[in-house]
Amino acid sequence: MERSIQLQERARVVLIDDSSFVLEGLQVVLSKSRRILVTGTARTEQEAVTLVRTCQPDVVVLDVRVGPTSGITLCRVIRESYPNTAVLFFTSDDDRHTLKSAILAGAQGYMLKGASEEAIVKGIEIVAVGQAIMDQRLTPQLLAWVREGKRTAPRERVEDCSSADRRILSLIAVGKSNKRDRT
């Protein structure tokens, strides 16, 4: 679903990271953009939940770890409670399993710390309008995840089949091979 915010409007953004250095740096970078308004920052899970509830931002920029808390879990909570709020991970964690967990938790974006100022601003703008973005340096991890999933795709279980399919499978199991054999 396309988000309601237009590029000419300012995207309301909440920043969540346990590092005050990162938060201050992001604020400086984002203050240069006419399309982004930082409505608050949080360093803990409790602060984050309260801030998101209060500010109802268009975008949450979140690290994978917020102190002892999992940013992945926090992402899931935000997306379940505020489905119109986009989540963009901004992290140094380039592990493909973490990337997979972030995507499955509902993140619309995943950028690595060290991205250029321009890339950070563009990433927020992209997720603010309902699109997705991923740091290009993560393409090999994403491809590995997709390839791994293809090799280990779950097989359909008998319980997932229709009753007609189960009846046919039971006939095959007892050696029946065609319509004539079913009688």
Coordinates of N, CA and C in Angstrom, one line a residue:
M1 N 0.8 -1.2 0.0 CA 0.0 0.0 0.0 C 0.9 1.2 0.0
E2 N 0.6 2.2 -0.9 CA 1.4 3.4 -1.0 C 1.1 4.3 0.3
R3 N 2.2 4.8 0.8 CA 2.1 5.6 2.0 C 1.5 7.0 1.6
S4 N 0.9 7.7 2.5 CA 0.2 8.9 2.2 C 1.2 10.1 2.1
I5 N 2.3 10.0 2.6 CA 3.3 11.1 2.6 C 3.8 11.4 1.2
Q6 N 3.9 12.6 0.8 CA 4.4 12.9 -0.5 C 5.8 13.5 -0.3
L7 N 6.6 13.4 -1.4 CA 8.0 13.8 -1.3 C 8.1 15.3 -0.9
Q8 N 7.1 16.2 -1.3 CA 7.2 17.6 -1.0 C 6.9 17.8 0.5
E9 N 6.3 16.9 1.2 CA 6.0 17.0 2.6 C 7.2 16.5 3.4
R10 N 7.3 17.0 4.6 CA 8.4 16.5 5.5 C 8.0 15.2 6.1
A11 N 8.9 14.2 6.0 CA 8.7 13.0 6.7 C 9.1 13.1 8.1
R12 N 8.2 12.7 9.0 CA 8.5 12.8 10.5 C 9.2 11.5 10.8
V13 N 10.4 11.7 11.5 CA 11.3 10.6 11.7 C 11.7 10.5 13.2
V14 N 11.7 9.3 13.7 CA 12.2 9.0 15.1 C 13.5 8.2 14.9
L15 N 14.5 8.6 15.7 CA 15.8 7.9 15.6 C 16.0 7.1 16.9
I16 N 16.4 5.8 16.8 CA 16.6 4.9 17.9 C 17.9 4.2 17.8
D17 N 18.8 4.5 18.8 CA 20.1 3.9 18.8 C 20.6 4.1 20.2
D18 N 21.4 3.2 20.7 CA 21.8 3.3 22.1 C 23.1 4.2 22.2
S19 N 23.6 4.7 21.1 CA 24.7 5.5 21.0 C 24.3 7.0 20.8
S20 N 24.6 7.8 21.8 CA 24.3 9.2 21.7 C 25.1 9.9 20.5
F21 N 26.3 9.3 20.3 CA 27.1 9.8 19.2 C 26.4 9.6 17.8
V22 N 25.9 8.4 17.6 CA 25.2 8.1 16.4 C 23.9 9.0 16.3
L23 N 23.2 9.1 17.4 CA 22.0 9.9 17.3 C 22.3 11.4 17.0
E24 N 23.3 11.9 17.6 CA 23.7 13.3 17.3 C 24.1 13.5 15.9
G25 N 24.9 12.5 15.4 CA 25.4 12.6 14.0 C 24.2 12.5 13.0
L26 N 23.3 11.6 13.3 CA 22.1 11.5 12.4 C 21.3 12.8 12.4
Q27 N 21.1 13.4 13.6 CA 20.4 14.6 13.7 C 21.0 15.7 12.8
V28 N 22.3 15.8 12.9 CA 23.0 16.8 12.1 C 22.8 16.6 10.6
V29 N 23.0 15.3 10.2 CA 22.8 15.0 8.8 C 21.4 15.3 8.3
L30 N 20.4 14.9 9.1 CA 19.0 15.0 8.7 C 18.5 16.4 8.8
S31 N 19.1 17.2 9.6 CA 18.7 18.6 9.8 C 19.0 19.4 8.5
K32 N 19.8 18.9 7.6 CA 20.1 19.6 6.4 C 19.1 19.4 5.3
S33 N 18.2 18.4 5.5 CA 17.2 18.1 4.5 C 15.9 18.8 4.8
R34 N 15.3 19.4 3.8 CA 14.0 20.1 3.9 C 12.9 19.1 3.9
R35 N 13.2 17.8 3.6 CA 12.1 16.8 3.5 C 12.0 15.9 4.7
I36 N 12.9 16.1 5.7 CA 12.9 15.3 6.9 C 12.8 16.1 8.1
L37 N 12.0 15.7 9.1 CA 11.9 16.4 10.4 C 12.1 15.3 11.4
V38 N 13.2 15.4 12.2 CA 13.4 14.5 13.3 C 12.5 15.0 14.5
T39 N 11.6 14.1 14.9 CA 10.6 14.4 15.9 C 11.1 13.9 17.3
G40 N 12.1 13.1 17.3 CA 12.6 12.7 18.6 C 13.7 11.6 18.5
T41 N 14.4 11.3 19.6 CA 15.4 10.3 19.6 C 15.2 9.5 20.9
A42 N 15.6 8.2 20.8 CA 15.5 7.3 21.9 C 16.7 6.4 22.0
R43 N 17.1 6.1 23.3 CA 18.3 5.3 23.4 C 18.0 3.9 24.1
T44 N 16.7 3.8 24.5 CA 16.3 2.5 25.2 C 15.0 2.0 24.5
E45 N 14.6 0.8 24.8 CA 13.4 0.2 24.3 C 12.2 1.0 24.8
Q46 N 12.2 1.3 26.1 CA 11.1 2.0 26.8 C 10.9 3.4 26.2
E47 N 12.0 4.1 26.0 CA 12.0 5.4 25.4 C 11.4 5.3 24.0
A48 N 11.9 4.3 23.3 CA 11.5 4.1 21.9 C 10.0 3.9 21.7
V49 N 9.4 3.0 22.5 CA 8.0 2.6 22.5 C 7.2 3.9 22.8
T50 N 7.6 4.6 23.9 CA 6.9 5.8 24.2 C 6.9 6.9 23.1
L51 N 8.1 7.1 22.6 CA 8.3 8.1 21.6 C 7.5 7.8 20.3
V52 N 7.5 6.5 19.9 CA 6.8 6.1 18.7 C 5.3 6.3 18.9
R53 N 4.8 6.0 20.1 CA 3.4 6.1 20.4 C 3.0 7.6 20.4
T54 N 3.9 8.5 21.0 CA 3.6 9.9 21.1 C 3.7 10.6 19.8
C55 N 4.8 10.4 19.0 CA 5.1 11.1 17.8 C 4.4 10.5 16.6
Q56 N 4.1 9.2 16.6 CA 3.5 8.6 15.4 C 4.3 9.0 14.1
P57 N 5.5 8.6 14.1 CA 6.4 9.1 12.9 C 6.0 8.3 11.6
D58 N 6.5 8.9 10.5 CA 6.4 8.2 9.2 C 7.4 7.1 9.1
V59 N 8.6 7.4 9.7 CA 9.8 6.5 9.6 C 10.5 6.4 11.0
V60 N 10.8 5.2 11.3 CA 11.7 5.0 12.5 C 13.0 4.4 11.9
V61 N 14.1 5.1 12.3 CA 15.5 4.7 12.0 C 16.0 4.0 13.2
L62 N 16.4 2.7 13.1 CA 16.6 1.9 14.2 C 17.9 1.0 14.0
D63 N 18.6 0.8 15.1 CA 19.8 -0.1 15.1 C 19.3 -1.5 15.4
V64 N 20.1 -2.5 15.0 CA 19.8 -3.9 15.3 C 19.8 -4.2 16.7
R65 N 20.6 -3.4 17.5 CA 20.7 -3.6 18.9 C 20.5 -2.2 19.6
V66 N 19.6 -2.2 20.5 CA 19.3 -1.0 21.3 C 19.6 -1.4 22.8
G67 N 20.9 -1.2 23.2 CA 21.3 -1.7 24.5 C 21.1 -3.2 24.5
P68 N 20.5 -3.7 25.6 CA 20.3 -5.2 25.7 C 19.1 -5.7 24.9
T69 N 18.4 -4.8 24.3 CA 17.2 -5.1 23.5 C 17.5 -5.4 22.1
S70 N 16.8 -6.3 21.5 CA 16.9 -6.6 20.1 C 16.1 -5.6 19.2
G71 N 16.8 -4.9 18.3 CA 16.1 -4.0 17.4 C 15.1 -4.7 16.5
I72 N 15.4 -6.0 16.3 CA 14.5 -6.8 15.4 C 13.1 -7.0 16.1
T73 N 13.2 -7.3 17.4 CA 11.9 -7.4 18.2 C 11.2 -6.1 18.3
L74 N 12.0 -5.0 18.5 CA 11.4 -3.7 18.5 C 10.7 -3.3 17.2
C75 N 11.4 -3.7 16.1 CA 10.8 -3.5 14.8 C 9.5 -4.2 14.6
R76 N 9.4 -5.4 15.1 CA 8.2 -6.2 15.0 C 7.1 -5.6 15.8
V77 N 7.4 -5.1 17.0 CA 6.4 -4.4 17.8 C 5.9 -3.1 17.2
I78 N 6.8 -2.4 16.6 CA 6.4 -1.1 15.9 C 5.5 -1.4 14.7
R79 N 5.9 -2.4 13.9 CA 5.2 -2.7 12.7 C 3.8 -3.2 13.0
E80 N 3.7 -4.0 14.1 CA 2.4 -4.6 14.5 C 1.5 -3.5 15.1
S81 N 2.1 -2.6 15.9 CA 1.3 -1.6 16.6 C 1.0 -0.4 15.7
Y82 N 1.9 -0.1 14.8 CA 1.8 1.1 13.9 C 2.2 0.7 12.5
P83 N 1.2 0.0 11.8 CA 1.5 -0.5 10.5 C 1.9 0.5 9.4
N84 N 1.5 1.8 9.6 CA 1.8 2.8 8.7 C 3.2 3.5 8.9
T85 N 3.8 3.0 10.0 CA 5.2 3.5 10.3 C 6.2 2.6 9.6
A86 N 7.0 3.2 8.8 CA 8.1 2.4 8.1 C 9.3 2.3 9.1
V87 N 10.0 1.2 9.0 CA 11.2 1.0 9.8 C 12.4 0.8 8.8
L88 N 13.4 1.6 9.1 CA 14.7 1.6 8.3 C 15.8 1.3 9.3
F89 N 16.4 0.1 9.2 CA 17.5 -0.3 10.0 C 18.7 0.5 9.5
F90 N 19.5 1.1 10.5 CA 20.7 1.7 10.2 C 21.7 1.1 11.2
T91 N 22.6 0.3 10.7 CA 23.4 -0.6 11.6 C 24.7 -0.9 11.0
S92 N 25.6 -1.4 11.8 CA 26.9 -1.9 11.3 C 26.8 -3.4 11.1
D93 N 25.7 -4.1 11.4 CA 25.6 -5.5 11.3 C 25.3 -5.9 9.9
D94 N 26.2 -6.5 9.2 CA 26.0 -6.9 7.8 C 25.8 -8.5 7.7
D95 N 25.5 -9.1 8.8 CA 25.3 -10.6 8.8 C 24.0 -10.9 8.0
R96 N 24.0 -11.9 7.1 CA 22.8 -12.2 6.4 C 21.6 -12.7 7.2
H97 N 21.9 -13.4 8.3 CA 20.8 -13.9 9.2 C 20.1 -12.7 9.9
T98 N 20.9 -11.7 10.2 CA 20.3 -10.5 10.8 C 19.5 -9.7 9.8
L99 N 20.0 -9.6 8.6 CA 19.3 -9.0 7.5 C 17.9 -9.7 7.2
K100 N 18.0 -11.0 7.2 CA 16.8 -11.9 7.0 C 15.8 -11.6 8.1
S101 N 16.3 -11.6 9.4 CA 15.4 -11.4 10.5 C 14.7 -10.0 10.4
A102 N 15.5 -9.0 10.0 CA 15.0 -7.6 9.9 C 13.9 -7.6 8.9
I103 N 14.1 -8.2 7.7 CA 13.1 -8.2 6.7 C 11.8 -8.9 7.1
L104 N 12.0 -10.1 7.8 CA 10.9 -10.8 8.2 C 10.1 -10.1 9.4
A105 N 10.8 -9.2 10.1 CA 10.2 -8.5 11.2 C 9.4 -7.3 10.6
G106 N 9.5 -7.0 9.3 CA 8.7 -6.0 8.7 C 9.5 -4.7 8.3
A107 N 10.8 -4.7 8.4 CA 11.6 -3.6 8.0 C 11.4 -3.3 6.5
Q108 N 11.4 -2.0 6.1 CA 11.3 -1.6 4.7 C 12.7 -1.2 4.2
G109 N 13.6 -1.1 5.1 CA 15.0 -0.7 4.7 C 16.0 -1.2 5.6
Y110 N 17.3 -1.4 5.1 CA 18.4 -1.9 5.8 C 19.6 -1.2 5.2
M111 N 20.2 -0.3 6.0 CA 21.4 0.4 5.6 C 22.5 0.2 6.6
L112 N 23.7 0.2 6.1 CA 24.9 0.0 6.9 C 25.4 1.4 7.4
K113 N 25.9 1.4 8.6 CA 26.5 2.6 9.1 C 27.8 2.8 8.2
G114 N 28.1 4.0 7.9 CA 29.2 4.3 7.0 C 28.6 4.7 5.6
A115 N 27.3 4.6 5.5 CA 26.6 5.1 4.3 C 26.8 6.6 4.2
S116 N 26.8 7.1 3.0 CA 27.0 8.6 2.8 C 25.8 9.3 3.4
E117 N 26.0 10.6 3.7 CA 24.9 11.4 4.1 C 23.7 11.4 3.1
E118 N 24.1 11.5 1.9 CA 23.1 11.5 0.8 C 22.3 10.2 0.8
A119 N 23.0 9.1 1.0 CA 22.3 7.8 1.0 C 21.4 7.6 2.2
I120 N 21.8 8.2 3.3 CA 20.9 8.1 4.5 C 19.6 8.9 4.2
V121 N 19.8 10.1 3.8 CA 18.6 10.9 3.5 C 17.7 10.3 2.4
K122 N 18.3 9.8 1.4 CA 17.6 9.1 0.3 C 16.9 7.9 0.8
G123 N 17.5 7.1 1.7 CA 16.9 5.9 2.2 C 15.7 6.2 3.0
I124 N 15.7 7.3 3.8 CA 14.6 7.7 4.6 C 13.4 8.1 3.7
E125 N 13.8 8.9 2.7 CA 12.8 9.4 1.8 C 12.1 8.2 1.0
I126 N 12.9 7.2 0.7 CA 12.3 6.1 0.0 C 11.4 5.3 0.8
V127 N 11.7 5.0 2.1 CA 10.8 4.2 2.9 C 9.6 5.0 3.4
A128 N 9.8 6.3 3.4 CA 8.7 7.2 3.8 C 7.5 7.2 2.8
V129 N 7.8 6.9 1.6 CA 6.7 6.8 0.6 C 6.3 5.4 0.3
G130 N 6.7 4.4 1.2 CA 6.2 3.1 1.1 C 7.1 2.1 0.2
Q131 N 8.3 2.6 -0.2 CA 9.1 1.7 -1.0 C 10.2 1.1 -0.1
A132 N 11.0 0.2 -0.6 CA 12.0 -0.5 0.1 C 13.4 -0.1 -0.4
I133 N 14.4 -0.2 0.5 CA 15.8 0.0 0.2 C 16.7 -0.9 1.0
M134 N 17.8 -1.3 0.3 CA 18.8 -2.1 1.0 C 20.1 -1.6 0.6
D135 N 21.0 -1.5 1.5 CA 22.4 -1.1 1.2 C 23.0 -2.0 0.1
Q136 N 23.5 -1.5 -0.9 CA 24.0 -2.3 -2.0 C 25.1 -3.3 -1.5
R137 N 25.8 -2.9 -0.5 CA 26.9 -3.8 0.0 C 26.3 -5.1 0.6
L138 N 25.0 -5.1 0.8 CA 24.3 -6.3 1.3 C 23.8 -7.3 0.2
T139 N 23.9 -6.9 -1.0 CA 23.4 -7.7 -2.1 C 23.9 -9.2 -2.0
P140 N 25.2 -9.4 -1.8 CA 25.6 -10.8 -1.7 C 24.9 -11.6 -0.6
Q141 N 24.7 -11.0 0.5 CA 24.0 -11.7 1.6 C 22.6 -12.0 1.3
L142 N 21.9 -11.0 0.6 CA 20.5 -11.2 0.2 C 20.4 -12.4 -0.8
L143 N 21.3 -12.4 -1.8 CA 21.3 -13.4 -2.8 C 21.6 -14.8 -2.1
A144 N 22.5 -14.8 -1.2 CA 22.8 -16.1 -0.5 C 21.6 -16.6 0.3
W145 N 20.9 -15.7 0.9 CA 19.6 -16.0 1.6 C 18.6 -16.6 0.7
V146 N 18.4 -16.0 -0.4 CA 17.4 -16.4 -1.4 C 17.8 -17.8 -1.9
R147 N 19.1 -18.0 -2.3 CA 19.6 -19.3 -2.8 C 19.5 -20.3 -1.7
E148 N 19.8 -20.0 -0.5 CA 19.7 -21.0 0.6 C 18.2 -21.4 0.8
G149 N 17.3 -20.4 0.7 CA 15.9 -20.7 0.9 C 15.4 -21.6 -0.2
K150 N 15.9 -21.4 -1.4 CA 15.5 -22.2 -2.6 C 15.9 -23.7 -2.4
R151 N 17.1 -23.9 -1.8 CA 17.6 -25.2 -1.6 C 16.8 -25.9 -0.4
T152 N 16.4 -25.1 0.5 CA 15.8 -25.7 1.7 C 14.3 -25.3 1.8
A153 N 13.7 -25.1 0.7 CA 12.3 -24.7 0.7 C 11.5 -25.8 1.4
P154 N 10.6 -25.5 2.3 CA 9.8 -26.5 2.9 C 8.9 -27.3 2.0
R155 N 8.9 -28.6 2.2 CA 8.0 -29.4 1.3 C 6.6 -29.3 1.9
E156 N 5.6 -29.5 1.0 CA 4.2 -29.4 1.4 C 3.9 -30.6 2.3
R157 N 3.2 -30.4 3.4 CA 2.9 -31.5 4.3 C 1.6 -32.0 3.9
V158 N 1.3 -33.3 4.2 CA 0.1 -34.0 4.0 C -1.1 -33.2 4.6
E159 N -0.8 -32.7 5.8 CA -1.9 -31.9 6.6 C -2.3 -30.7 5.8
D160 N -1.4 -30.1 4.9 CA -1.7 -28.9 4.2 C -2.5 -29.2 2.9
C161 N -2.7 -30.5 2.6 CA -3.4 -30.9 1.3 C -4.9 -30.9 1.6
S162 N -5.6 -30.7 0.5 CA -7.1 -30.8 0.6 C -7.5 -32.2 0.8
S163 N -8.8 -32.5 1.2 CA -9.2 -33.8 1.5 C -9.2 -34.7 0.2
A164 N -9.4 -34.1 -0.9 CA -9.4 -34.8 -2.2 C -7.9 -35.2 -2.5
D165 N -7.0 -34.3 -2.2 CA -5.6 -34.7 -2.5 C -5.1 -35.8 -1.5
R166 N -5.6 -35.7 -0.2 CA -5.2 -36.7 0.7 C -5.8 -38.1 0.3
R167 N -7.0 -38.1 -0.2 CA -7.6 -39.3 -0.7 C -6.8 -39.9 -1.8
I168 N -6.4 -39.1 -2.8 CA -5.5 -39.6 -3.9 C -4.2 -40.1 -3.4
L169 N -3.6 -39.4 -2.4 CA -2.3 -39.8 -1.8 C -2.5 -41.2 -1.1
S170 N -3.6 -41.4 -0.5 CA -3.8 -42.6 0.2 C -4.0 -43.8 -0.8
L171 N -4.6 -43.5 -1.9 CA -4.7 -44.5 -2.9 C -3.4 -44.9 -3.6
I172 N -2.6 -43.8 -3.8 CA -1.2 -44.0 -4.3 C -0.4 -44.9 -3.4
A173 N -0.6 -44.6 -2.1 CA 0.2 -45.3 -1.0 C -0.1 -46.8 -1.0
V174 N -1.3 -47.2 -1.4 CA -1.7 -48.6 -1.4 C -1.5 -49.2 -2.8
G175 N -0.8 -48.5 -3.7 CA -0.5 -49.0 -5.0 C -1.4 -48.8 -6.1
K176 N -2.5 -48.0 -5.9 CA -3.4 -47.6 -7.0 C -2.7 -46.6 -7.9
S177 N -2.9 -46.7 -9.2 CA -2.1 -45.8 -10.1 C -3.0 -44.9 -11.0
N178 N -4.3 -45.3 -11.2 CA -5.2 -44.5 -12.1 C -6.6 -44.7 -11.7
K179 N -7.5 -44.1 -12.4 CA -8.9 -44.1 -12.1 C -9.5 -45.5 -12.1
R180 N -9.0 -46.4 -13.0 CA -9.5 -47.8 -13.1 C -9.1 -48.5 -11.8
D181 N -7.9 -48.2 -11.2 CA -7.5 -48.9 -10.0 C -8.2 -48.6 -8.8
R182 N -9.0 -47.4 -8.8 CA -9.6 -46.9 -7.6 C -10.9 -47.8 -7.2
T183 N -11.4 -48.6 -8.1 CA -12.6 -49.3 -7.8 C -12.4 -50.6 -7.1

